[in-house]
Coordinates of C-alpha atoms in Angstrom, one line a residue:
M245 CA 68.5 13.9 -35.5
K246 CA 67.0 16.0 -32.8
A247 CA 67.8 15.4 -29.1
L248 CA 64.5 13.7 -28.2
G249 CA 64.6 11.5 -31.3
K250 CA 67.9 10.2 -30.1
W251 CA 66.5 9.5 -26.7
L252 CA 63.4 7.8 -28.2
I253 CA 65.5 5.4 -30.3
L254 CA 67.8 4.6 -27.3
G255 CA 64.6 3.9 -25.3
L256 CA 63.5 1.5 -28.0
M257 CA 66.8 -0.3 -28.6
F258 CA 68.7 -0.2 -25.2
C259 CA 66.8 -2.9 -23.2
T260 CA 69.0 -4.8 -20.7
V261 CA 68.4 -6.9 -17.4
P262 CA 68.6 -10.0 -14.8
A263 CA 66.8 -12.8 -13.1
K264 CA 66.8 -13.9 -9.5
A265 CA 64.3 -14.8 -6.9
A266 CA 64.3 -11.4 -5.2
L267 CA 65.7 -7.9 -5.5
D268 CA 67.6 -7.1 -2.4
I269 CA 66.8 -3.6 -1.1
V270 CA 70.0 -1.8 0.2
I271 CA 69.3 1.4 2.0
T272 CA 72.0 4.0 1.1
E273 CA 70.9 7.3 2.6
G274 CA 68.3 8.9 4.9
V275 CA 68.3 6.5 7.9
D276 CA 69.5 9.0 10.4
A277 CA 66.4 11.3 9.9
A278 CA 63.9 8.5 10.2
R279 CA 61.5 8.2 13.1
P280 CA 62.4 5.5 15.7
I281 CA 59.9 2.7 16.2
A282 CA 60.0 -0.6 18.2
V283 CA 58.9 -3.9 16.5
V284 CA 58.9 -6.7 19.0
P285 CA 59.3 -10.3 17.7
F286 CA 55.8 -11.9 17.6
V287 CA 55.4 -14.6 20.3
W288 CA 54.8 -18.1 18.9
Q289 CA 52.3 -20.1 20.8
G290 CA 52.7 -23.5 19.2
N291 CA 54.8 -26.6 19.6
T292 CA 56.2 -26.8 16.1
P293 CA 58.4 -24.0 14.5
M294 CA 56.6 -20.9 13.3
P295 CA 56.4 -20.8 9.5
Q296 CA 57.9 -17.3 9.4
Q297 CA 58.6 -14.4 11.9
I298 CA 56.1 -11.8 10.8
S299 CA 57.9 -9.1 12.7
D300 CA 60.9 -9.5 10.4
V301 CA 58.7 -8.4 7.5
V302 CA 57.2 -5.5 9.4
M303 CA 60.7 -4.3 10.4
S304 CA 62.0 -4.4 6.9
D305 CA 58.9 -2.7 5.5
L306 CA 59.1 0.2 7.9
A307 CA 62.8 0.6 7.4
R308 CA 62.4 0.6 3.6
S309 CA 59.7 3.3 3.8
G310 CA 62.4 5.8 4.7
T311 CA 60.0 7.2 7.3
F312 CA 60.8 4.9 10.2
K313 CA 63.9 3.4 11.8
P314 CA 63.2 0.2 13.8
I315 CA 65.4 0.1 16.9
D316 CA 67.8 -2.8 17.4
E317 CA 66.0 -5.9 18.9
L318 CA 68.7 -6.2 21.5
G319 CA 67.8 -2.8 22.9
L320 CA 64.1 -3.8 23.5
P321 CA 63.3 -3.9 27.3
Q322 CA 60.7 -6.6 26.7
R323 CA 61.3 -9.1 23.9
N324 CA 58.7 -11.7 24.8
L325 CA 55.8 -9.2 25.0
G326 CA 53.1 -10.7 22.8
A327 CA 50.2 -8.6 24.0
V328 CA 49.6 -5.1 25.4
A329 CA 48.4 -6.8 28.6
N330 CA 52.1 -7.6 29.3
F331 CA 53.3 -4.2 28.4
N332 CA 55.3 -2.6 31.2
V333 CA 55.3 1.2 30.8
K334 CA 58.1 1.7 33.3
A335 CA 60.4 -0.7 31.5
W336 CA 59.9 1.3 28.3
S337 CA 60.4 4.7 30.0
G338 CA 63.9 5.3 28.6
V339 CA 63.2 3.9 25.1
A340 CA 63.4 6.6 22.4
A341 CA 60.7 5.3 20.0
E342 CA 57.3 6.7 19.2
A343 CA 55.4 3.4 19.0
V344 CA 55.6 -0.3 19.7
V345 CA 54.4 -3.1 17.5
M346 CA 53.8 -6.5 19.1
G347 CA 51.8 -9.7 18.5
T348 CA 51.2 -13.3 18.9
V349 CA 50.8 -16.3 16.5
K350 CA 49.3 -19.7 17.3
P351 CA 48.0 -22.7 15.4
Y352 CA 44.3 -22.5 14.6
G353 CA 43.7 -25.6 12.5
P354 CA 45.1 -27.4 9.5
D355 CA 47.4 -24.9 7.8
Q356 CA 45.7 -22.1 9.7
Y357 CA 47.2 -19.6 12.2
L358 CA 45.6 -17.0 14.4
V359 CA 47.6 -13.8 14.3
N360 CA 47.0 -11.0 16.8
F361 CA 48.9 -7.7 16.6
E362 CA 48.7 -4.5 18.6
L363 CA 50.2 -1.0 18.2
V364 CA 51.0 1.1 21.2
D365 CA 51.6 4.8 21.3
L366 CA 54.8 4.8 23.3
V367 CA 55.0 8.5 23.6
K368 CA 51.5 8.7 25.1
A369 CA 52.2 5.7 27.4
Q370 CA 55.4 7.3 28.7
M371 CA 53.5 10.6 29.4
Q372 CA 50.9 8.9 31.6
S373 CA 51.2 9.9 35.2
G374 CA 50.1 7.3 37.7
G375 CA 49.3 4.8 34.9
P376 CA 46.4 4.9 32.4
S377 CA 42.8 4.0 33.4
S378 CA 42.9 1.3 30.7
V379 CA 45.2 0.1 27.9
S380 CA 42.9 1.8 25.4
D381 CA 44.4 5.1 26.5
Y382 CA 47.6 4.3 24.5
L383 CA 46.5 1.4 22.2
L384 CA 46.4 2.8 18.6
D385 CA 45.2 -0.4 16.9
S386 CA 44.5 -4.1 17.5
R387 CA 43.7 -6.8 14.9
E388 CA 43.1 -10.5 14.9
T389 CA 43.1 -12.6 11.7
V390 CA 43.3 -16.2 10.6
I391 CA 45.9 -16.8 7.8
S392 CA 47.6 -19.8 6.1
A393 CA 51.3 -20.5 6.1
A394 CA 51.6 -19.0 2.6
Q395 CA 50.1 -15.7 3.8
F396 CA 52.6 -14.9 6.5
R397 CA 54.6 -12.5 4.4
Q398 CA 51.5 -10.9 2.9
Y399 CA 50.0 -10.3 6.3
G400 CA 53.2 -8.8 7.5
H401 CA 52.9 -6.2 4.7
R402 CA 49.2 -5.7 5.8
I403 CA 50.4 -5.0 9.4
S404 CA 53.0 -2.5 8.0
D405 CA 50.3 -0.7 6.0
I406 CA 48.2 -0.3 9.1
V407 CA 51.1 0.9 11.3
Y408 CA 52.3 3.3 8.6
E409 CA 48.8 4.9 8.2
K410 CA 48.1 5.1 11.9
L411 CA 51.4 6.9 12.5
T412 CA 51.6 9.1 9.4
G413 CA 48.0 9.6 8.2
I414 CA 49.2 8.3 4.8
R415 CA 48.1 5.0 3.4
G416 CA 50.8 2.4 3.4
A417 CA 52.0 0.9 0.1
F418 CA 53.6 -2.3 1.3
L419 CA 50.9 -4.6 -0.3
T420 CA 51.8 -3.4 -3.7
R421 CA 53.9 -4.9 -6.6
I422 CA 56.4 -3.8 -9.2
A423 CA 56.8 -4.7 -12.8
Y424 CA 60.2 -4.5 -14.5
V425 CA 62.1 -5.9 -17.5
V426 CA 65.1 -8.3 -16.9
V427 CA 67.7 -9.1 -19.5
D428 CA 70.3 -11.8 -19.3
H429 CA 72.2 -12.2 -22.6
K430 CA 73.4 -15.6 -21.6
D431 CA 69.9 -16.9 -22.1
K432 CA 68.5 -17.9 -25.5
S433 CA 65.5 -15.7 -24.8
P434 CA 67.2 -12.9 -22.8
Y435 CA 64.3 -10.5 -22.3
K436 CA 61.8 -11.2 -19.4
L437 CA 58.8 -9.3 -18.2
M438 CA 58.7 -9.7 -14.4
I439 CA 56.5 -8.8 -11.5
A440 CA 57.2 -9.1 -7.8
D441 CA 56.2 -7.7 -4.5
Y442 CA 57.4 -4.2 -3.9
D443 CA 60.4 -5.6 -2.0
G444 CA 61.4 -8.0 -4.8
Y445 CA 59.9 -11.2 -3.2
N446 CA 57.5 -13.6 -4.9
E447 CA 59.0 -12.8 -8.3
Q448 CA 57.0 -14.1 -11.3
M449 CA 57.8 -14.1 -15.0
L450 CA 55.0 -13.1 -17.2
L451 CA 56.7 -13.3 -20.6
R452 CA 60.0 -14.3 -22.1
S453 CA 61.2 -13.2 -25.5
P454 CA 64.3 -13.3 -27.7
E455 CA 63.5 -9.7 -28.7
P456 CA 63.2 -6.6 -26.5
L457 CA 60.3 -6.0 -24.0
M458 CA 59.8 -2.6 -22.5
S459 CA 57.6 0.0 -20.9
P460 CA 55.4 -2.0 -18.6
A461 CA 52.4 -0.1 -17.2
W462 CA 49.8 -1.2 -14.7
S463 CA 46.1 -1.0 -15.0
P464 CA 44.3 0.9 -12.2
D465 CA 42.9 -2.4 -10.8
G466 CA 46.4 -3.9 -10.7
R467 CA 45.2 -6.9 -12.8
R468 CA 46.7 -6.1 -16.2
L469 CA 49.9 -4.9 -17.7
A470 CA 50.4 -3.0 -20.9
Y471 CA 53.8 -3.3 -22.5
V472 CA 55.8 -3.0 -25.7
S473 CA 57.1 -6.2 -27.3
F474 CA 59.4 -6.7 -30.3
E475 CA 58.9 -10.5 -30.3
N476 CA 57.4 -10.3 -33.8
K477 CA 60.3 -8.3 -35.1
K478 CA 58.4 -5.0 -34.8
A479 CA 57.1 -2.8 -32.0
E480 CA 53.7 -3.8 -30.8
V481 CA 51.6 -2.9 -27.7
F482 CA 50.0 -5.7 -25.7
V483 CA 47.7 -5.8 -22.7
Q484 CA 48.1 -8.9 -20.5
D485 CA 46.1 -10.3 -17.6
I486 CA 48.6 -11.2 -14.9
Y487 CA 46.4 -13.9 -13.4
T488 CA 45.0 -15.7 -16.5
Q489 CA 48.1 -14.9 -18.7
S490 CA 45.7 -14.1 -21.6
R491 CA 46.8 -11.1 -23.6
T492 CA 45.5 -8.8 -26.3
K493 CA 47.4 -7.0 -29.1
V494 CA 46.3 -3.4 -28.9
T495 CA 48.3 -1.7 -31.7
S496 CA 50.7 -3.0 -34.3
F497 CA 51.1 -0.1 -36.8
S498 CA 54.1 0.5 -38.9
G499 CA 56.8 2.4 -37.1
I500 CA 56.7 3.2 -33.4
N501 CA 54.1 1.7 -31.1
G502 CA 55.3 2.7 -27.6
A503 CA 55.0 4.1 -24.1
P504 CA 51.5 2.8 -23.2
S505 CA 49.7 4.3 -20.2
F506 CA 46.3 3.2 -18.8
S507 CA 43.6 5.8 -18.3
P508 CA 42.3 6.1 -14.7
D509 CA 39.2 4.1 -15.6
G510 CA 41.3 1.4 -17.2
K511 CA 39.4 1.5 -20.5
K512 CA 41.9 3.3 -22.6
L513 CA 45.6 3.6 -23.3
A514 CA 47.6 6.7 -24.2
L515 CA 50.5 5.7 -26.4
T516 CA 53.0 7.0 -28.9
L517 CA 52.5 6.1 -32.6
S518 CA 54.4 7.2 -35.7
K519 CA 52.0 5.7 -38.2
D520 CA 51.1 9.1 -39.6
G521 CA 54.7 10.5 -39.8
Q522 CA 56.4 12.0 -36.7
P523 CA 55.7 10.3 -33.3
D524 CA 52.6 11.7 -31.8
V525 CA 50.4 11.0 -28.8
Y526 CA 47.2 8.9 -29.4
V527 CA 44.5 7.4 -27.2
V528 CA 43.1 4.0 -28.0
D529 CA 40.0 2.3 -26.6
I530 CA 41.2 -1.1 -25.5
A531 CA 37.9 -2.9 -26.2
T532 CA 37.0 -1.4 -29.5
K533 CA 40.5 -0.4 -30.8
A534 CA 39.0 3.1 -31.7
L535 CA 41.9 5.5 -32.0
K536 CA 42.0 9.2 -31.3
R537 CA 45.0 11.4 -32.3
V538 CA 45.8 13.8 -29.4
T539 CA 48.8 15.8 -30.7
N540 CA 49.7 16.7 -34.3
H541 CA 53.0 18.5 -34.4
Y542 CA 56.1 18.4 -36.5
A543 CA 58.1 17.9 -33.4
I544 CA 58.3 14.5 -31.6
D545 CA 55.6 14.1 -28.9
T546 CA 55.9 11.0 -26.7
E547 CA 55.7 9.4 -23.2
A548 CA 52.2 10.4 -22.3
S549 CA 50.7 9.8 -18.9
W550 CA 47.3 10.6 -17.5
T551 CA 46.4 13.2 -14.9
P552 CA 44.5 11.7 -12.0
D553 CA 41.2 13.1 -13.2
G554 CA 41.6 11.6 -16.6
K555 CA 41.0 14.9 -18.3
S556 CA 44.5 15.7 -19.5
L557 CA 47.7 14.0 -20.6
I558 CA 51.3 14.9 -19.6
F559 CA 53.7 14.3 -22.5
T560 CA 57.3 15.0 -23.6
S561 CA 57.9 17.2 -26.6
E562 CA 60.7 19.1 -28.2
R563 CA 58.3 21.5 -29.9
G564 CA 60.1 24.3 -27.9
G565 CA 63.5 23.3 -29.2
R566 CA 64.5 20.8 -26.5
P567 CA 62.6 18.0 -24.7
Q568 CA 60.2 19.5 -22.1
L569 CA 57.0 18.5 -20.4
Y570 CA 53.6 19.7 -21.6
E571 CA 50.0 19.1 -20.7
V572 CA 47.2 18.7 -23.2
T573 CA 43.6 19.0 -22.2
L574 CA 41.7 16.2 -24.0
A575 CA 38.4 18.0 -24.4
S576 CA 39.9 21.2 -26.0
G577 CA 43.3 20.1 -27.3
K578 CA 44.9 23.0 -25.5
V579 CA 48.6 22.5 -24.8
T580 CA 50.5 24.1 -21.9
R581 CA 54.2 23.9 -21.2
L582 CA 55.0 22.7 -17.7
T583 CA 58.8 22.7 -17.3
F584 CA 61.4 25.2 -18.1
E585 CA 64.5 24.5 -15.9
G586 CA 67.5 22.4 -17.0
E587 CA 68.5 21.2 -20.5
W588 CA 65.9 18.5 -20.9
N589 CA 62.8 17.4 -18.9
L590 CA 61.0 14.2 -20.0
G591 CA 59.1 11.1 -18.9
G592 CA 56.8 12.9 -16.5
S593 CA 53.9 11.6 -14.4
I594 CA 51.7 13.1 -11.7
S595 CA 51.3 11.7 -8.2
A596 CA 47.8 10.3 -7.3
D597 CA 47.1 13.3 -5.1
G598 CA 47.8 15.7 -8.0
R599 CA 50.4 17.7 -6.1
S600 CA 53.7 16.5 -7.6
L601 CA 55.1 16.0 -11.1
V602 CA 58.0 13.5 -11.2
F603 CA 60.2 13.3 -14.3
V604 CA 63.8 12.9 -15.6
N605 CA 65.8 16.1 -15.6
R606 CA 69.0 16.6 -17.6
T607 CA 71.3 19.4 -16.3
N608 CA 75.0 19.6 -17.2
G609 CA 74.7 16.4 -19.1
K610 CA 73.4 14.4 -16.0
F611 CA 70.1 12.6 -16.1
N612 CA 68.5 12.7 -12.6
I613 CA 65.0 12.2 -11.2
A614 CA 63.3 15.4 -10.3
R615 CA 60.1 16.5 -8.7
M616 CA 58.1 19.7 -9.3
D617 CA 55.4 21.0 -6.9
L618 CA 52.5 21.8 -9.2
E619 CA 51.2 24.6 -7.0
T620 CA 54.5 26.5 -6.4
R621 CA 56.3 25.2 -9.5
F622 CA 59.4 24.7 -7.4
M623 CA 61.6 21.9 -8.9
Q624 CA 63.8 19.7 -6.7
V625 CA 66.4 17.2 -8.1
L626 CA 66.0 14.1 -6.0
T627 CA 68.9 11.9 -7.2
S628 CA 72.6 12.5 -7.7
T629 CA 73.8 9.8 -10.1
R630 CA 74.3 10.3 -13.8
L631 CA 72.0 8.1 -15.8
D632 CA 68.6 7.9 -14.0
E633 CA 65.5 7.0 -16.0
S634 CA 61.9 5.6 -16.0
P635 CA 60.6 7.0 -12.7
S636 CA 57.4 5.4 -11.3
I637 CA 55.6 6.8 -8.3
A638 CA 54.3 4.7 -5.4
P639 CA 50.5 4.8 -5.2
N640 CA 50.7 6.7 -1.9
G641 CA 53.0 9.3 -3.4
T642 CA 55.8 8.9 -0.9
M643 CA 58.5 7.1 -3.0
V644 CA 59.7 6.9 -6.5
I645 CA 61.3 3.8 -8.1
Y646 CA 63.5 4.3 -11.1
G647 CA 66.3 2.8 -13.2
T648 CA 69.9 3.8 -12.8
T649 CA 73.4 2.6 -13.4
Y650 CA 75.5 1.2 -10.5
Q651 CA 79.0 -0.3 -11.0
G652 CA 78.5 -0.4 -14.7
K653 CA 75.1 -2.3 -14.5
Q654 CA 71.6 -1.2 -14.9
V655 CA 69.7 -1.6 -11.6
L656 CA 66.6 -0.3 -9.9
A657 CA 66.7 2.3 -7.1
A658 CA 64.2 4.2 -5.0
V659 CA 64.1 7.7 -3.5
S660 CA 61.6 9.4 -1.2
M661 CA 59.6 12.2 -2.6
D662 CA 61.6 14.7 -0.6
G663 CA 64.9 13.3 -1.8
R664 CA 66.1 12.5 1.7
F665 CA 65.9 8.7 1.7
K666 CA 67.5 6.5 -1.0
A667 CA 67.8 2.8 -1.6
R668 CA 69.1 0.5 -4.3
L669 CA 67.8 -2.8 -5.5
P670 CA 70.8 -4.7 -6.8
V671 CA 70.7 -8.1 -8.6
G672 CA 73.0 -11.0 -8.8
Q673 CA 73.2 -11.4 -12.6
G674 CA 72.3 -9.4 -15.7
E675 CA 70.6 -6.0 -15.5
V676 CA 67.1 -4.7 -14.7
K677 CA 65.2 -1.6 -15.9
S678 CA 61.8 0.0 -16.8
P679 CA 60.2 -0.3 -13.3
A680 CA 56.5 0.3 -12.8
W681 CA 54.9 0.6 -9.4
S682 CA 51.4 -1.0 -9.1
P683 CA 48.4 0.8 -7.8
F684 CA 47.0 -0.2 -4.4
L685 CA 46.0 -3.9 -4.5

């Protein structure tokens, strides 16, 4: 059997994973190069305990981004700041941070809270000579919102998104979710399709099965998931609404039904089918089930993903002798080889800005996550472990989540697009794999 055929069968059969309320993100590399920022605990203006400290969520988000490093709370010159009106520029003169996040929270009605937050450009404030004419000289943003107790964590992510975009010019991706497959062989139905906030909180099970589940893929609106299920003793592709739980069987042909990927308009799926012989790439209209064969080659073609403009597909093929990445233009059927370095390159997808191709690279027997700049064709290996797989790019293009092996178990991990920052998402029991990062929600 050819190399890619072995890989494909492993992908269909080797599905393992865990269950717990949250995946804990452990940062492993890249903190020293991050940009310092100060996040002051939000001031509570009520008589009963605050439901949750929003600043904890913001600090965790910014640290997990790999871009920022929140300074220790004990080193803050003002810890009961609340609003910029109380900001003392002289007190902050020796603090090495580029910005300060502060805010207040107060009861506003039955299960309602008024949250105010402000973002100060600390570098600009420190450079002011004789004091600014007004706080607007160094105030980067200010928002006021009414939320419920259940929305504290969500609004913390919203603040993080605003701070990240104001300071980097890149949209934040903290209000996103991830889908993944969990397996615990102690359970009667060990396979579970899960979704959670990007940081592992608010975990929700969409489906439980005694047979393997794999390859979850998000729709562009973040409302549906496509996935492969063996619950009926054969590979089938389903699309499921994560809110109503209703689902539709899209393909159930004999042989392989695998690797679904939503088109940018959400109306079609690219997938791998072997109903006509060797595995090839097809496109199916979700509503009408109309099928179009995209590749027709004696070699195995699989793992298709869409280019951002929806005009082409990136896919894995061993038509050149070993698994490599190719692009096929849907209108003309023209196929172009994209990767040449290393022994294998497979499972590729393009970032939303169209600049980067992320994939699994095998060199010297090691499977690692790699990135190729589509303009310069420069390839950079981002990870350094041995069995990395299933990369999925954050919607803002700054991070990649993927599956790997740690201490003999399959876990999720994340790496920044430049390879500098790394984190691991360990679990308490079982194993987890096949991550998929949602679009912006």
